[in-house]
Coordinates of C-alpha atoms in Angstrom, one line a residue:
X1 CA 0.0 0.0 0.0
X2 CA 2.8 2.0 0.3
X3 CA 2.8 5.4 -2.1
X4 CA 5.8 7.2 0.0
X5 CA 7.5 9.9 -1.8
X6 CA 11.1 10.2 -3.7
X7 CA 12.2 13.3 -2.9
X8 CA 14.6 13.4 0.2
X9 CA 14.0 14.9 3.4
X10 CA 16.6 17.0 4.3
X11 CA 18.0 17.2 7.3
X12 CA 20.7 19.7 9.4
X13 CA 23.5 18.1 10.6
X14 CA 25.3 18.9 14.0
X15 CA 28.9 17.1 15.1
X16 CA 29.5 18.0 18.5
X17 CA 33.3 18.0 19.5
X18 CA 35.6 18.3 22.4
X19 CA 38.9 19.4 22.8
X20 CA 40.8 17.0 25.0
X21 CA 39.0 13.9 22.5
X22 CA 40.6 13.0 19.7
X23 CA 39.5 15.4 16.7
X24 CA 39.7 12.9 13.8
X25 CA 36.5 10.9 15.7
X26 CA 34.8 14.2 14.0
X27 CA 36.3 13.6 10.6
X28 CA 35.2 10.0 10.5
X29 CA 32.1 10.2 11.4
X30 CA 31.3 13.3 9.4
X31 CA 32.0 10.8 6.2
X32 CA 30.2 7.9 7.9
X33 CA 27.2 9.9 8.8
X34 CA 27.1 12.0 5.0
X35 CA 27.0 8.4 3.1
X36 CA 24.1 6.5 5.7
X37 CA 21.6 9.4 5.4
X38 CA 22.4 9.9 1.4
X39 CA 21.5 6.3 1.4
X40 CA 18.7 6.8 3.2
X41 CA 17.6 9.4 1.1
X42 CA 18.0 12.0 3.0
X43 CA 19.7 14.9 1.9
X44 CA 22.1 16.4 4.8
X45 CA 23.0 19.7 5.8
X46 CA 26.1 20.7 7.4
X47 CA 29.5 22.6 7.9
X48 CA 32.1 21.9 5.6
X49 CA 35.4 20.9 7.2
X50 CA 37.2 23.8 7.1
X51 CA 34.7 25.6 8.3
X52 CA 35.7 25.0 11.5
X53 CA 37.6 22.0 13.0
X54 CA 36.8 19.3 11.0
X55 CA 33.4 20.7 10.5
X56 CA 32.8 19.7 14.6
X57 CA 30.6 22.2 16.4
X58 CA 32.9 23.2 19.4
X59 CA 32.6 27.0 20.4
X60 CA 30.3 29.5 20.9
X61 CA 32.0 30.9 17.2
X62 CA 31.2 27.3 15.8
X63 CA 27.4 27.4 16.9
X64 CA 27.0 30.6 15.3
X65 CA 28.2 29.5 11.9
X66 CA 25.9 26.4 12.1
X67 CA 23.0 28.1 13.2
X68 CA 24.0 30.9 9.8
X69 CA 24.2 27.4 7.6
X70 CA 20.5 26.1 9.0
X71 CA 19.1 29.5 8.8
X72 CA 19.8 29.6 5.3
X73 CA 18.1 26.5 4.8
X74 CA 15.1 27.2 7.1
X75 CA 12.8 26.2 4.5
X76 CA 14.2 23.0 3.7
X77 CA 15.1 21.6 7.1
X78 CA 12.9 19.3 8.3
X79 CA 14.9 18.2 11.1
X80 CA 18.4 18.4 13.0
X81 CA 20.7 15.4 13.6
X82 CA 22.9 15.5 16.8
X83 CA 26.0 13.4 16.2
X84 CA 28.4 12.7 19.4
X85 CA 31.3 10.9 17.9
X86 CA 32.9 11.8 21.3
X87 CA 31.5 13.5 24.3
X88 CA 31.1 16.5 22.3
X89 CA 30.4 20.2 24.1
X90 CA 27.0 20.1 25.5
X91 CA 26.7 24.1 25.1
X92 CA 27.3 24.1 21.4
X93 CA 24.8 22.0 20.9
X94 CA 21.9 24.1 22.6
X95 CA 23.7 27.6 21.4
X96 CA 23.3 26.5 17.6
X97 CA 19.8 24.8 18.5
X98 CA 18.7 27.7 20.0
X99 CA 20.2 30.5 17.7
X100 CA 19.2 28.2 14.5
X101 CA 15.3 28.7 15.7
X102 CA 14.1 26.0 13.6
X103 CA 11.4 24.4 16.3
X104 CA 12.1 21.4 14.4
X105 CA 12.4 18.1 15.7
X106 CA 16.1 17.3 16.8
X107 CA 17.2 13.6 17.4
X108 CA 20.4 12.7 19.6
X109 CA 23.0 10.1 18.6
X110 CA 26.2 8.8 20.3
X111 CA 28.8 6.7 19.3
X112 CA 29.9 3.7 21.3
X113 CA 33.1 3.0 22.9
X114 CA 35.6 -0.4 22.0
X115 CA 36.2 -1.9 24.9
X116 CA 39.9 -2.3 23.8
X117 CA 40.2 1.6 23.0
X118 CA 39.1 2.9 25.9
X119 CA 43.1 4.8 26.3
X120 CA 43.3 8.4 26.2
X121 CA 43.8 8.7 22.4
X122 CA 40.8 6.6 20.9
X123 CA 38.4 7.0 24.0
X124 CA 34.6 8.9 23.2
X125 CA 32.6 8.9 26.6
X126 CA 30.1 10.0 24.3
X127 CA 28.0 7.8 26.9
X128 CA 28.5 11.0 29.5
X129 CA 28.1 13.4 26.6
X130 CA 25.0 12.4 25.6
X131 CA 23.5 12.9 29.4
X132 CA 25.2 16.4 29.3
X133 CA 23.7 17.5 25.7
X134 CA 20.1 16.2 26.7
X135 CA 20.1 18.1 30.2
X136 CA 21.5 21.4 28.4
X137 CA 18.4 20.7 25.9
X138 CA 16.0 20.4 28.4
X139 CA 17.4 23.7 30.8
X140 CA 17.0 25.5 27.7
X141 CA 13.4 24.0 26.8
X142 CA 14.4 22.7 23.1
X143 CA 12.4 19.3 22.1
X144 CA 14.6 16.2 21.4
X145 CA 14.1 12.7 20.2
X146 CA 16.4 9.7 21.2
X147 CA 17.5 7.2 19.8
X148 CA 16.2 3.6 21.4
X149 CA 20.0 2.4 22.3
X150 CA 21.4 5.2 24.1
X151 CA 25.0 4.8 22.2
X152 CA 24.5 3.3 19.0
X153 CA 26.9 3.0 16.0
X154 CA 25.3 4.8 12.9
X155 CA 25.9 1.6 10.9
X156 CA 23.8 -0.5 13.4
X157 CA 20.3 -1.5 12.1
X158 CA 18.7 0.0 15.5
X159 CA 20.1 3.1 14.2
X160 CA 18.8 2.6 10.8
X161 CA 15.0 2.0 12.0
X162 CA 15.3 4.9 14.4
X163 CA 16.4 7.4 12.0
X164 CA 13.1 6.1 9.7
X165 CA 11.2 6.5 12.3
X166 CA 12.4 10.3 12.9
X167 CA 12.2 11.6 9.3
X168 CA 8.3 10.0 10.1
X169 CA 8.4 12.3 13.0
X170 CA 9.7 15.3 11.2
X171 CA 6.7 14.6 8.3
X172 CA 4.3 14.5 10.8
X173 CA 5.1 17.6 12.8
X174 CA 6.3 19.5 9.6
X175 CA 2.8 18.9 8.5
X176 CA 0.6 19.2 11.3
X177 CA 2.1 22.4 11.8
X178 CA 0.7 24.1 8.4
X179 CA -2.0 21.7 7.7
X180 CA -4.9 23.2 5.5
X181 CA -8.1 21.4 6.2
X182 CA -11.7 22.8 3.6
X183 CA -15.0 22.0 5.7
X184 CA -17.5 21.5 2.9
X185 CA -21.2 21.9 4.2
X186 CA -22.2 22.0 7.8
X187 CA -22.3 19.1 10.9
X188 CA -25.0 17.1 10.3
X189 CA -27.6 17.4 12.6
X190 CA -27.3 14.2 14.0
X191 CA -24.0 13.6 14.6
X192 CA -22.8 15.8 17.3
X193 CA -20.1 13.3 17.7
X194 CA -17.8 15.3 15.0
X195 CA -18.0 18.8 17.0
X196 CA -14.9 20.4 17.1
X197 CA -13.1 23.7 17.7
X198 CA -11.8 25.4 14.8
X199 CA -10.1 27.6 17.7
X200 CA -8.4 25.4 19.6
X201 CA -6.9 23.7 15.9
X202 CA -5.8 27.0 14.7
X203 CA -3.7 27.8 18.2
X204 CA -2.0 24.2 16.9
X205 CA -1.5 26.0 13.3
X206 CA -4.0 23.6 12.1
X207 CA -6.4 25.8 9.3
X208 CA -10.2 25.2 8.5
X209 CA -11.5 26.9 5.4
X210 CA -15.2 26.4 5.2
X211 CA -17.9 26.5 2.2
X212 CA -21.4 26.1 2.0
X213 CA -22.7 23.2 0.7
X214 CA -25.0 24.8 -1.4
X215 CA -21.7 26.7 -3.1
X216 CA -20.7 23.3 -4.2
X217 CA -23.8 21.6 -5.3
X218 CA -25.0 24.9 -7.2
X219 CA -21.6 24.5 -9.1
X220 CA -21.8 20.9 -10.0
X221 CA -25.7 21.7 -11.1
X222 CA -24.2 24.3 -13.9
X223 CA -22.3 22.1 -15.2
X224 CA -23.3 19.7 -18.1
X225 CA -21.9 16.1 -19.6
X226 CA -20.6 17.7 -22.9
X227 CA -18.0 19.9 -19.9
X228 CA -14.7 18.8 -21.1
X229 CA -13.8 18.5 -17.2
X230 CA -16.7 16.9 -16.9
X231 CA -15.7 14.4 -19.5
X232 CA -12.1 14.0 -18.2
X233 CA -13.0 13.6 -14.4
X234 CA -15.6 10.7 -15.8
X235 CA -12.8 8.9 -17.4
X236 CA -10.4 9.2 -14.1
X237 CA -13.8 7.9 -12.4
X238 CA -13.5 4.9 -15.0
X239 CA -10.0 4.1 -15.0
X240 CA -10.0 4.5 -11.1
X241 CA -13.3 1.4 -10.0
X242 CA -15.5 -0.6 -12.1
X243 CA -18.4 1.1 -12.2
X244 CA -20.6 -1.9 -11.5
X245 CA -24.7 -1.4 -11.9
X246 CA -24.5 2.3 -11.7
X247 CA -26.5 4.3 -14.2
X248 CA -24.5 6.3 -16.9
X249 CA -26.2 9.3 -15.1
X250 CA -25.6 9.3 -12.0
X251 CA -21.9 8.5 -12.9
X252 CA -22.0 11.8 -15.1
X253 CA -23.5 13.7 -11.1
X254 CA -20.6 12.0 -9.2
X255 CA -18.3 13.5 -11.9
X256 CA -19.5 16.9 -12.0
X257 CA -19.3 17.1 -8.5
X258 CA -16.0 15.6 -8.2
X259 CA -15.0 18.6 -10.8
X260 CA -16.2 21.2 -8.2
X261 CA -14.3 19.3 -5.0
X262 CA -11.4 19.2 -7.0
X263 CA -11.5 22.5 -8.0
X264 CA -12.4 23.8 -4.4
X265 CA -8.9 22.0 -3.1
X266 CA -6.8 23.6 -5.6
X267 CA -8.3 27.1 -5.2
X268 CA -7.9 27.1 -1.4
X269 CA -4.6 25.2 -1.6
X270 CA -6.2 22.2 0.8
X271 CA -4.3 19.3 2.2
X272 CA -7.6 17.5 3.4
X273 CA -11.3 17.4 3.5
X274 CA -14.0 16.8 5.5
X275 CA -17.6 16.8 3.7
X276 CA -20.9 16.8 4.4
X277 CA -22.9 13.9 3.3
X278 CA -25.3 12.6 5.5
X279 CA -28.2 13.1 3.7
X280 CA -28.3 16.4 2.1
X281 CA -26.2 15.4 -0.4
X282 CA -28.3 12.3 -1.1
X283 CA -31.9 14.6 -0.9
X284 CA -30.6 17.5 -3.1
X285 CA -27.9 16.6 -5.7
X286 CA -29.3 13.0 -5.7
X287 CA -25.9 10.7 -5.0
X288 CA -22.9 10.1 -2.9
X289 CA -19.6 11.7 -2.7
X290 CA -17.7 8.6 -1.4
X291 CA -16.2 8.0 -4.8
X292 CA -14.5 11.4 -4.7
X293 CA -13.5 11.3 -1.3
X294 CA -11.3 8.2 -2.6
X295 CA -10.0 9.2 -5.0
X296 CA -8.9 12.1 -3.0
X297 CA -7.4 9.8 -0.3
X298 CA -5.3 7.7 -2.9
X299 CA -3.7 10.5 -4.5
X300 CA -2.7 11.7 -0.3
X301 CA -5.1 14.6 0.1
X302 CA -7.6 12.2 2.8
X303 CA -11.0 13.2 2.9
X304 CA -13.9 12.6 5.7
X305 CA -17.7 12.5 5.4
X306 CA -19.9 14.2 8.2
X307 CA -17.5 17.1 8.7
X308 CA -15.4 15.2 10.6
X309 CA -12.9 17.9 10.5
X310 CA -11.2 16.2 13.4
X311 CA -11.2 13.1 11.6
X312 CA -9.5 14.0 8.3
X313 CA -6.5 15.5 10.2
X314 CA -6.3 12.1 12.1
X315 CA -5.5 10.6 8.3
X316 CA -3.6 13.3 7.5
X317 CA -1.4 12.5 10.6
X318 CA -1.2 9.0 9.9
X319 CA -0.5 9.2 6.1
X320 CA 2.3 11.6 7.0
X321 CA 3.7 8.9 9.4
X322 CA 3.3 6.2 6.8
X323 CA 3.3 7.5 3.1
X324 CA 0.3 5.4 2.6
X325 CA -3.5 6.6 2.3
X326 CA -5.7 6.5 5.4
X327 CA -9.3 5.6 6.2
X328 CA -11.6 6.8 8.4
X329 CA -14.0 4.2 9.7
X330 CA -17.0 3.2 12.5
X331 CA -15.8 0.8 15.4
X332 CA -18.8 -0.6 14.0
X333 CA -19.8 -4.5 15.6
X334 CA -18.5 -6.9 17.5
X335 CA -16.8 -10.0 15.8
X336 CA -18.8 -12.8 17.2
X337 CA -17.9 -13.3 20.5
X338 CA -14.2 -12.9 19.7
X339 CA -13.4 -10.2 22.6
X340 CA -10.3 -9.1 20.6
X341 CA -11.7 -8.5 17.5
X342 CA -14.5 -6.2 15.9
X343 CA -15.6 -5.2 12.5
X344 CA -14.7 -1.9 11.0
X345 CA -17.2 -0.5 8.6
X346 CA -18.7 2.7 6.5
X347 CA -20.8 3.5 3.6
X348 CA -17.8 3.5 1.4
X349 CA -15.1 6.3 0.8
X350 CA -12.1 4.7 2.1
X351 CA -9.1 4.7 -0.6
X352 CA -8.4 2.0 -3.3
X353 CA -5.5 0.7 -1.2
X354 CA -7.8 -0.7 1.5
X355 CA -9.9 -1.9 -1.5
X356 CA -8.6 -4.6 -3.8
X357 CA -11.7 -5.8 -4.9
X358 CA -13.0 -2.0 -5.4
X359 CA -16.6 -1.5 -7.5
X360 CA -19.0 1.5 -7.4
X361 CA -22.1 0.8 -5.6
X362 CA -24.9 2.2 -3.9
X363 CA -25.2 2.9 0.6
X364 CA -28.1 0.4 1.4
X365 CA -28.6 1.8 4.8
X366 CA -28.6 5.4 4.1
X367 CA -31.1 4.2 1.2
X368 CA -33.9 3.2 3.2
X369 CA -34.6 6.6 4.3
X370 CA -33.0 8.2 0.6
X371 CA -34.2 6.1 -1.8
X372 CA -31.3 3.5 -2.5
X373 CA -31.4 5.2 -6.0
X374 CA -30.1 8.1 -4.8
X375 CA -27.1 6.8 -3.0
X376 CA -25.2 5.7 -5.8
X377 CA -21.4 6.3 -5.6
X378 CA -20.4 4.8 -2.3
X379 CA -17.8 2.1 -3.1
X380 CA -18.1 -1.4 -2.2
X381 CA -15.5 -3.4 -1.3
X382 CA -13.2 -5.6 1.6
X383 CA -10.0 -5.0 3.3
X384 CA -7.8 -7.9 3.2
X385 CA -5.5 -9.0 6.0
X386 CA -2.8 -6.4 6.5
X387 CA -0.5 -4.4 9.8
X388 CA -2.8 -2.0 11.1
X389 CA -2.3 1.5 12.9
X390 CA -5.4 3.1 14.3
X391 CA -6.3 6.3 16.0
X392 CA -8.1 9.3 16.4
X393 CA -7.6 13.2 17.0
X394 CA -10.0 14.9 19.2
X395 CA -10.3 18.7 20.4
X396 CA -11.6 18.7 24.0
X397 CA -13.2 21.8 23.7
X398 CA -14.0 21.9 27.9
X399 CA -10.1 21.4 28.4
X400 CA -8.9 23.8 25.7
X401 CA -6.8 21.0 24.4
X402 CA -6.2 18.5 21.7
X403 CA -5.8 14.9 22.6
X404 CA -5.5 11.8 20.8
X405 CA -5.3 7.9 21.1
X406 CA -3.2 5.5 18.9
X407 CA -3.0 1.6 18.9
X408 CA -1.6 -1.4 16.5
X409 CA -3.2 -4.0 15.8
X410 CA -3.9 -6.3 12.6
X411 CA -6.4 -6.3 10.1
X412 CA -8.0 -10.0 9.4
X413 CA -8.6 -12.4 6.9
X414 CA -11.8 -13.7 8.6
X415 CA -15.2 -14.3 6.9
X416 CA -17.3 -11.3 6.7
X417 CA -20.8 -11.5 5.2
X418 CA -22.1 -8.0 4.8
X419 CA -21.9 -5.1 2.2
X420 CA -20.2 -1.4 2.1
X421 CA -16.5 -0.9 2.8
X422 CA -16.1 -3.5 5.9
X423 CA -12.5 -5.1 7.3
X424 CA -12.3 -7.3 10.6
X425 CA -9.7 -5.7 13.3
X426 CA -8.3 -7.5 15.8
X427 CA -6.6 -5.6 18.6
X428 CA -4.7 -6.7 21.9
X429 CA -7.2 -5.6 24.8
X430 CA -9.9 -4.2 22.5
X431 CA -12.5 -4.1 25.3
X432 CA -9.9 -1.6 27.4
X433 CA -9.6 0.1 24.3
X434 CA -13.4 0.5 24.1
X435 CA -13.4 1.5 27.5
X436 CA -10.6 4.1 27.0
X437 CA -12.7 5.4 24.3
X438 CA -16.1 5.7 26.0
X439 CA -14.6 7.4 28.9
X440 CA -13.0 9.7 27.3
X441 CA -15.3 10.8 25.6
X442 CA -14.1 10.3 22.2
X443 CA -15.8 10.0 18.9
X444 CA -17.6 6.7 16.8
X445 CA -14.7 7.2 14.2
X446 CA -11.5 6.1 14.1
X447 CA -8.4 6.0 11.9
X448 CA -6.9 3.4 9.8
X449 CA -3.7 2.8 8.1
X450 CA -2.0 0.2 6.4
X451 CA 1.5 0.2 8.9
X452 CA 3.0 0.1 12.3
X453 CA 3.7 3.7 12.8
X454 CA 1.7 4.4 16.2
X455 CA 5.2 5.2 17.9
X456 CA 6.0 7.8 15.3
X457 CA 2.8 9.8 16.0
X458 CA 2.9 9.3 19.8
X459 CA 6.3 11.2 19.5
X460 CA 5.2 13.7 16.5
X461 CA 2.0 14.4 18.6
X462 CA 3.1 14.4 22.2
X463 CA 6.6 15.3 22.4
X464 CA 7.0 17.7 19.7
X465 CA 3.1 19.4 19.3
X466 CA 2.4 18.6 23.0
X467 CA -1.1 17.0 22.9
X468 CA -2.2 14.5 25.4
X469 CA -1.7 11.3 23.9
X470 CA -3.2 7.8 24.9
X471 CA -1.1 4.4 23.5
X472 CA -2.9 1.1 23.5

């Protein structure tokens, strides 16, 4: 499922340094540490060696010139490497952190000692050093990420996952940070599950552009079949599901609209949507949106029905963390009486990915009180076996804060006898999870994605955006 981007990260580079170490321990790891993240593809940032010594960040001089380089390439830098080939100087660290002004994530590495070079020409004691650079860090309030050994060579696979698991990190909060969100229509009246405080998202640099619903259907009603966009967006429909039973037109409505969605994102510059559909959408245009709510969320700009403005940044998050699509789904029935496992189910909008045996269909629940005819467009289709990260981003409006809950778990192959877009979840402690949820007040919807990247976001979204954050 994974649709993860080529173009490198970058990242800025710090070598801390000592005097009484031995300097070359700078100039070997500065070529050691330049070919691991350019095979990574990551694209690094850092003083050249004669820069100053060795390209080591030492003095207070040192720190400025660092903190020149990164400010030069504020817009790039998505993050800042610490490297501690010895015990480095703790001050140089924070001064070019702190001058820099990045507010970027910033993850700390040292270098192991040999047992058999522990004499006073090949010794690090970047052990100590890392203890000193984390507590200068903290006195001067700057956000950090470690790494899961405390000293770990940069060759060592640990190394290797934790550094994958940053640059998901810096995504994540790079994102989140300047997020664009387009609220088409308003809540539906009976689903004040999805309230939610544009106020309290904005404080977190999270924007919400809204627009009627009425804009957009109004839009879609001017235009005809013989619209050359109209024409083109029916033939991305085409190639994108079989279009099963559904009439020619109502796949010519679902088109139109889809123009005017499309249209809407690229005006206002969106990364995500959340859209009305419960059942105005249905009773005046006379279909559903889910098939352009997938699309959107396979080509990485996630949308949400009901408004769930809330719930669109929660797969926004976790696409970030991933580079795969998201879905956003009911904890819908139990599984039997399998206390582990439940069923995961909506009308039909999650993204192709989830959906291997994708075809247009119709929403027989919201039908009975619609007209079934008038509900064609949600997708039909079941989620095979797969890794599975779920969770949710909520604003608790009576706290003035945002929180969040994230799990892992596994999607399931077992049989499952109903219609819509429907997967089987099973999850360690589900009923604690259940309660967890219920208590707390959160909302019926919850998150999926196709990966194990719960311990990315419970970093991006605690440490680094400072949310409360429950992990099952």
């Amino acid at each position: 499922m994974s649709k993860k981007e080529s173009a490198p990260i970058s990242l800025g580079v710090i070598i801390g340094n000592r005097d009484f170490f031995p300097d070359r321990l700078v100039a070997e790891s500065q070529v050691e540490i330049i070919d691991i993240l350019k095979s990574q593809n990551v694209n690094p940032i850092l003083l050249e060696t004669e820069e100053t010594k060795l390209g080591g960040v030492e003095t207070f001089q040192d720190a400025r010139k660092c903190a020149d380089l990164f400010k030069k390439h504020r817009d790039q830098i998505s993050g800042i490497l610490v490297i501690l080939p010895n015990f480095g100087d703790e001050r140089g660290v924070a001064e070019t952190l702190k001058l820099a002004g990045l507010n970027v994530p910033v993850l700390i590495q040292a270098y192991p000692d040999d047992l058999n070079k522990l004499d006073v020409a090949r010794r690090r004691d970047s052990w100590c050093g890392k203890i000193s650079v984390c507590n200068n860090l903290y006195q001067f309030g700057i956000k950090y990420t470690l790494t899961t050994k405390h000293v770990v060579h940069p060759t060592d696979p640990s190394f290797t996952q934790d550094l994958q698991n940053f640059i998901g990190v810096c995504r994540v909060v790079r994102g989140l940070q300047n997020v664009r969100i387009g609220a088409v229509g308003a809540r539906p009246g009976g689903f004040n599950t999805v309230r939610y405080s544009e106020k309290i998202l904005q404080r977190n640099g999270i924007s919400v552009v809204t627009v009627d619903l009425s804009e957009i259907l109004g839009n879609a009603n001017k235009l005809t079949k013989d619209d050359i966009s109209v024409k083109n967006r029916l033939d991305a429909i085409k190639a994108y599901t079989p279009t099963g039973r559904t009439p020619d037109e109502k796949l010519v409505q679902i088109a139109k609209l889809d123009v005017v969605l499309n249209d809407f994102v690229e005006q206002n510059s969106l990364d995500a949507t959340a859209i009305q559909c419960w059942t105005s959408i249905q009773q005046n245009y006379g279909c559903n949106v889910c098939t352009s709510m997938s699309m959107m969320s396979e080509n990485m700009l996630p949308s949400a029905c009901e408004v769930d403005v809330t719930g669109t940044l929660s797969m926004y998050a976790m696409q970030l963390a991933s580079g795969s699509p998201s879905a956003l789904v009911d904890w819908n029935n139990n599984y039997a009486d399998d206390e582990n496992k439940c069923v995961l189910f909506h009308c039909g909008n999650w993204a192709k990915s989830f959906l291997p045996d994708i075809e247009i269909s119709t929403a027989p629940i919201l039908g009975t009180s619609v007209g079934e005819e008038n509900t064609y467009g949600a997708l039909s289709g079941r989620t095979p076996a797969s890794p599975l990260t779920f969770g949710r981003i909520s604003t608790d409006d009576s706290k003035g804060i945002i929180k969040a809950y994230i799990g892992e778990g596994r999607l399931t192959d077992d049989v499952l006898n109903t219609f819509g877009n429907r997967a089987v979840a099973q999850i360690p402690n589900l009923q604690g999870l259940m309660q967890y949820v219920c208590r707390n007040g959160f909302e019926h919807h919850v998150v999926m994605n196709a990966s194990k990247t719960a311990g990315i976001l419970k970093e991006a979204f605690e440490n680094y955006m400072g949310w409360d954050v429950y992990e099952h």
